[in-house]
GROMACS .gro file of C-alpha atoms in nm:
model
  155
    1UNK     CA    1  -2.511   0.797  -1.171
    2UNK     CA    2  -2.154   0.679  -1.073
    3UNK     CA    3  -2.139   0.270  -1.129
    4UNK     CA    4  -1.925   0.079  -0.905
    5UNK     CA    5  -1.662  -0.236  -0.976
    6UNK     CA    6  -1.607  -0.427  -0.687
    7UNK     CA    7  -1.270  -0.647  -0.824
    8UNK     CA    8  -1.155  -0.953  -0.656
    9UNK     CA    9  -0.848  -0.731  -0.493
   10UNK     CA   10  -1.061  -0.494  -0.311
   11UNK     CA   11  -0.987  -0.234  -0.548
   12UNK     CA   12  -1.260   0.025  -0.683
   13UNK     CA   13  -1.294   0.218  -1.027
   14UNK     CA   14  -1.607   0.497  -1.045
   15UNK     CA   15  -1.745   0.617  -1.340
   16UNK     CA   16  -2.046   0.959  -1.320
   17UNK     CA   17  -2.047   1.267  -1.227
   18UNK     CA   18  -1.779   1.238  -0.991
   19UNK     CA   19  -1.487   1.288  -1.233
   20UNK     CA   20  -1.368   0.950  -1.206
   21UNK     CA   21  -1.339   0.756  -1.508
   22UNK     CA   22  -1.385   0.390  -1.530
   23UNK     CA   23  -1.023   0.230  -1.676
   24UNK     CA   24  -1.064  -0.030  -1.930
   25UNK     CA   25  -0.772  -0.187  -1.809
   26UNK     CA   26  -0.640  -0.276  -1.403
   27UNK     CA   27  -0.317  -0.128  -1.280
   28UNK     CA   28  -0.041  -0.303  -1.213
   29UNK     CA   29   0.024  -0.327  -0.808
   30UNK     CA   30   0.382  -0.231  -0.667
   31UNK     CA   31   0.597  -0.522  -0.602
   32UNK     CA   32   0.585  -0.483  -0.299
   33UNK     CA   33   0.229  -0.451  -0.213
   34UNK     CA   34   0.229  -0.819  -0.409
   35UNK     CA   35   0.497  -0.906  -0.191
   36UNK     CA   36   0.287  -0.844   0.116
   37UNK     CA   37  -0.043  -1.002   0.048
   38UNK     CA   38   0.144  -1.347  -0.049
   39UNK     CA   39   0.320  -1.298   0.261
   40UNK     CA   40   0.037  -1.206   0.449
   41UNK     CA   41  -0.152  -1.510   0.297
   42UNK     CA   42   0.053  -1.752   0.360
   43UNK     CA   43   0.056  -1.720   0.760
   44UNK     CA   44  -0.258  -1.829   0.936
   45UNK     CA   45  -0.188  -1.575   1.239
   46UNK     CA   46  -0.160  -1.280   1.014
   47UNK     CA   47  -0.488  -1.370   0.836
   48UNK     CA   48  -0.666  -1.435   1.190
   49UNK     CA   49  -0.491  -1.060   1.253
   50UNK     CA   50  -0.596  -0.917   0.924
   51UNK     CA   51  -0.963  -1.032   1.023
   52UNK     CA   52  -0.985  -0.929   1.372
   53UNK     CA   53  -0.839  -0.567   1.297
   54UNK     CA   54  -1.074  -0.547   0.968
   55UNK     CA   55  -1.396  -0.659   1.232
   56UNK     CA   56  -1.294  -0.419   1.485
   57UNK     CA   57  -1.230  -0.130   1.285
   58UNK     CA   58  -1.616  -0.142   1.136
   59UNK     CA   59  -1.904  -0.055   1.229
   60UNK     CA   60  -2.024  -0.406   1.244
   61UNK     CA   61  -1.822  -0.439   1.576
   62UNK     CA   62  -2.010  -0.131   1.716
   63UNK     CA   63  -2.313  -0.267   1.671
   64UNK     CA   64  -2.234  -0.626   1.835
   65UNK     CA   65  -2.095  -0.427   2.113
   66UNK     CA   66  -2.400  -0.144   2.167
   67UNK     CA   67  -2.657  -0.488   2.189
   68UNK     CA   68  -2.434  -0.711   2.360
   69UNK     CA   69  -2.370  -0.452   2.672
   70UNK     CA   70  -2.730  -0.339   2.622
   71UNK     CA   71  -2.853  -0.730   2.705
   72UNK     CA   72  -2.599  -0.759   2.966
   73UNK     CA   73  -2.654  -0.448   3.157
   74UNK     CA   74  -3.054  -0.485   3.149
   75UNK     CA   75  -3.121  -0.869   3.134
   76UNK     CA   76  -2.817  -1.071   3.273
   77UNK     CA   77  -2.696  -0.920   3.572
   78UNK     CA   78  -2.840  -0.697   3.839
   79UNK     CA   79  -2.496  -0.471   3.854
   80UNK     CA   80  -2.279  -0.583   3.576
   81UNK     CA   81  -2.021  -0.260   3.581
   82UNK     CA   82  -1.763  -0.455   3.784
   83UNK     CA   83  -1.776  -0.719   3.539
   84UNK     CA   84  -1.829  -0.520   3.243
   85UNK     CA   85  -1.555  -0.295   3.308
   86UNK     CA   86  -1.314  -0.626   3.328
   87UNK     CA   87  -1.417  -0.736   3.012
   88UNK     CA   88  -1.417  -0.386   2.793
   89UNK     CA   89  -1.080  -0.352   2.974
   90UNK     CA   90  -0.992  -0.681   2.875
   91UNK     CA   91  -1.101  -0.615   2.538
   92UNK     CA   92  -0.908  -0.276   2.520
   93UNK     CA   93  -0.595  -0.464   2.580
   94UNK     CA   94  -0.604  -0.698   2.324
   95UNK     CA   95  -0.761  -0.493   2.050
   96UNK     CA   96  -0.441  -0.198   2.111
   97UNK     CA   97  -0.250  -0.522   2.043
   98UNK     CA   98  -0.377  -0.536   1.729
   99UNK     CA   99  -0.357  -0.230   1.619
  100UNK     CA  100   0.023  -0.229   1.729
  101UNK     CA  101   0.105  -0.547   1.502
  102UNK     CA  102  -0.078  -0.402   1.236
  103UNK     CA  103   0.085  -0.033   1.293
  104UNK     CA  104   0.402  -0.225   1.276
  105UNK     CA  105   0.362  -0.446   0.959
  106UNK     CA  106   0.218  -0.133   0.803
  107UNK     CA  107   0.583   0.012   0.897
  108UNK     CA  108   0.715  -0.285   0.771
  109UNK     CA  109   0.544  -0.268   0.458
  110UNK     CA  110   0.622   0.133   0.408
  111UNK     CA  111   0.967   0.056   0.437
  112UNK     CA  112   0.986  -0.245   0.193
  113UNK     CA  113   0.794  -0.058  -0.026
  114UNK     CA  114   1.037   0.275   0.034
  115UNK     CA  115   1.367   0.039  -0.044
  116UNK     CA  116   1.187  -0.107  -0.341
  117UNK     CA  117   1.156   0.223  -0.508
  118UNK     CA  118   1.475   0.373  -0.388
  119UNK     CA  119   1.633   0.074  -0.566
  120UNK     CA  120   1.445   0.135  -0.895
  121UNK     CA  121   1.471   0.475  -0.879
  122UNK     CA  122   1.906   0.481  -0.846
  123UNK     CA  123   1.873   0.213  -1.105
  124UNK     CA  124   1.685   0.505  -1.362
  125UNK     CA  125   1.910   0.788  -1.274
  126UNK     CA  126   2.236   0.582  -1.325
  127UNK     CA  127   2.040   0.456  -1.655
  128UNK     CA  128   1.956   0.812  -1.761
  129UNK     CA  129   2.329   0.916  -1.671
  130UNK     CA  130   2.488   0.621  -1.909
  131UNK     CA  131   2.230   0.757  -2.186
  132UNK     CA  132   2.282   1.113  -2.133
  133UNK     CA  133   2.688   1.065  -2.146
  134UNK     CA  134   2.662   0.813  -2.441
  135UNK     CA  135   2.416   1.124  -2.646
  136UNK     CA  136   2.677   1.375  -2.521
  137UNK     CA  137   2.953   1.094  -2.701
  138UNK     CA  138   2.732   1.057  -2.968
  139UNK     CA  139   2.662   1.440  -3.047
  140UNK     CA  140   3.049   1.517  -3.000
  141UNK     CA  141   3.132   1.223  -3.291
  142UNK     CA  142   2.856   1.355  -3.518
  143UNK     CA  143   2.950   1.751  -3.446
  144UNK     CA  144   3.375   1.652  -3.518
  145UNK     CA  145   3.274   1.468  -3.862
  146UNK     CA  146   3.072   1.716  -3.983
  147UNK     CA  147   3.339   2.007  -3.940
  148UNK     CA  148   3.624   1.776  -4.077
  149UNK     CA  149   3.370   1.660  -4.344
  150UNK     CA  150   3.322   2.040  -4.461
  151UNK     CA  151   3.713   2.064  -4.508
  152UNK     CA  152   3.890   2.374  -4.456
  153UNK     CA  153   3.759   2.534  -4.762
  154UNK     CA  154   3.428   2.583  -4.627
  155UNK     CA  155   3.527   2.703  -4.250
   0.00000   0.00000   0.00000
């Protein structure tokens, strides 16, 4: 039976007969993922955005929605479809909104994240080129004393 860790950051580790195996440690987070969520947390109208995408994008909102129409449509008015296609068109407008923001921070966020590695990643290659040259130095220095140290004699 696969046990589940809920951790404070959302994230997940399994355990079972999945083939996951439970860490006994938590990974470090990119940068920039760190980055974002103190970012994100310290502006109220991203959190209010991060909630209403999160509610709308669940199941919980489909629910609300099936028994709030179904109340409407039988119990409040007579013919509610001109009114209740305002409304779900209302609705439609403002919930594409927010799933435009949060396409675009996500965009946003790719992109930091993108930099951020293309960064660290010319900063290992020109690393890995220093050490490379400085063993190819190294190598040379320790190939020339050994043939002058075996003297002509033993050539």
């Amino acid at each position: 039976m696969a046990t589940q860790d809920p951790s404070k950051d959302g994230s997940r580790t399994q355990a079972g007969g999945n083939g996951l195996v439970e860490l006994p440690f938590k990974l470090p987070h990119h940068p920039a993922v760190l980055e974002e969520q103190a970012r994100r947390a310290g502006d109220i109208q991203l959190r209010v955005a991060d909630w209403i995408t999160a509610f709308a994008g669940s199941m919980n909102f489909v629910y609300l929605h099936v028994v709030l129409f179904t109340v409407w449509m039988l119990f409040i008015e007579s013919s509610p479809w001109p009114t209740l296609t305002l409304i779900v068109s209302l609705e439609a407008i403002f919930l594409s909104t927010f799933v435009m923001i949060g396409q675009n921070r996500q965009a946003e966020f790719q992109q930091v994240k993108a930099d951020h590695d293309f960064n660290e990643q010319e900063l290992e290659l020109k690393t890995n080129t220093e050490l490379t040259r400085e063993i190819h130095r190294l190598t040379t220095e320790l190939h020339r004393r050994l043939i002058d140290h075996r003297g002509p004699q033993e050539k």
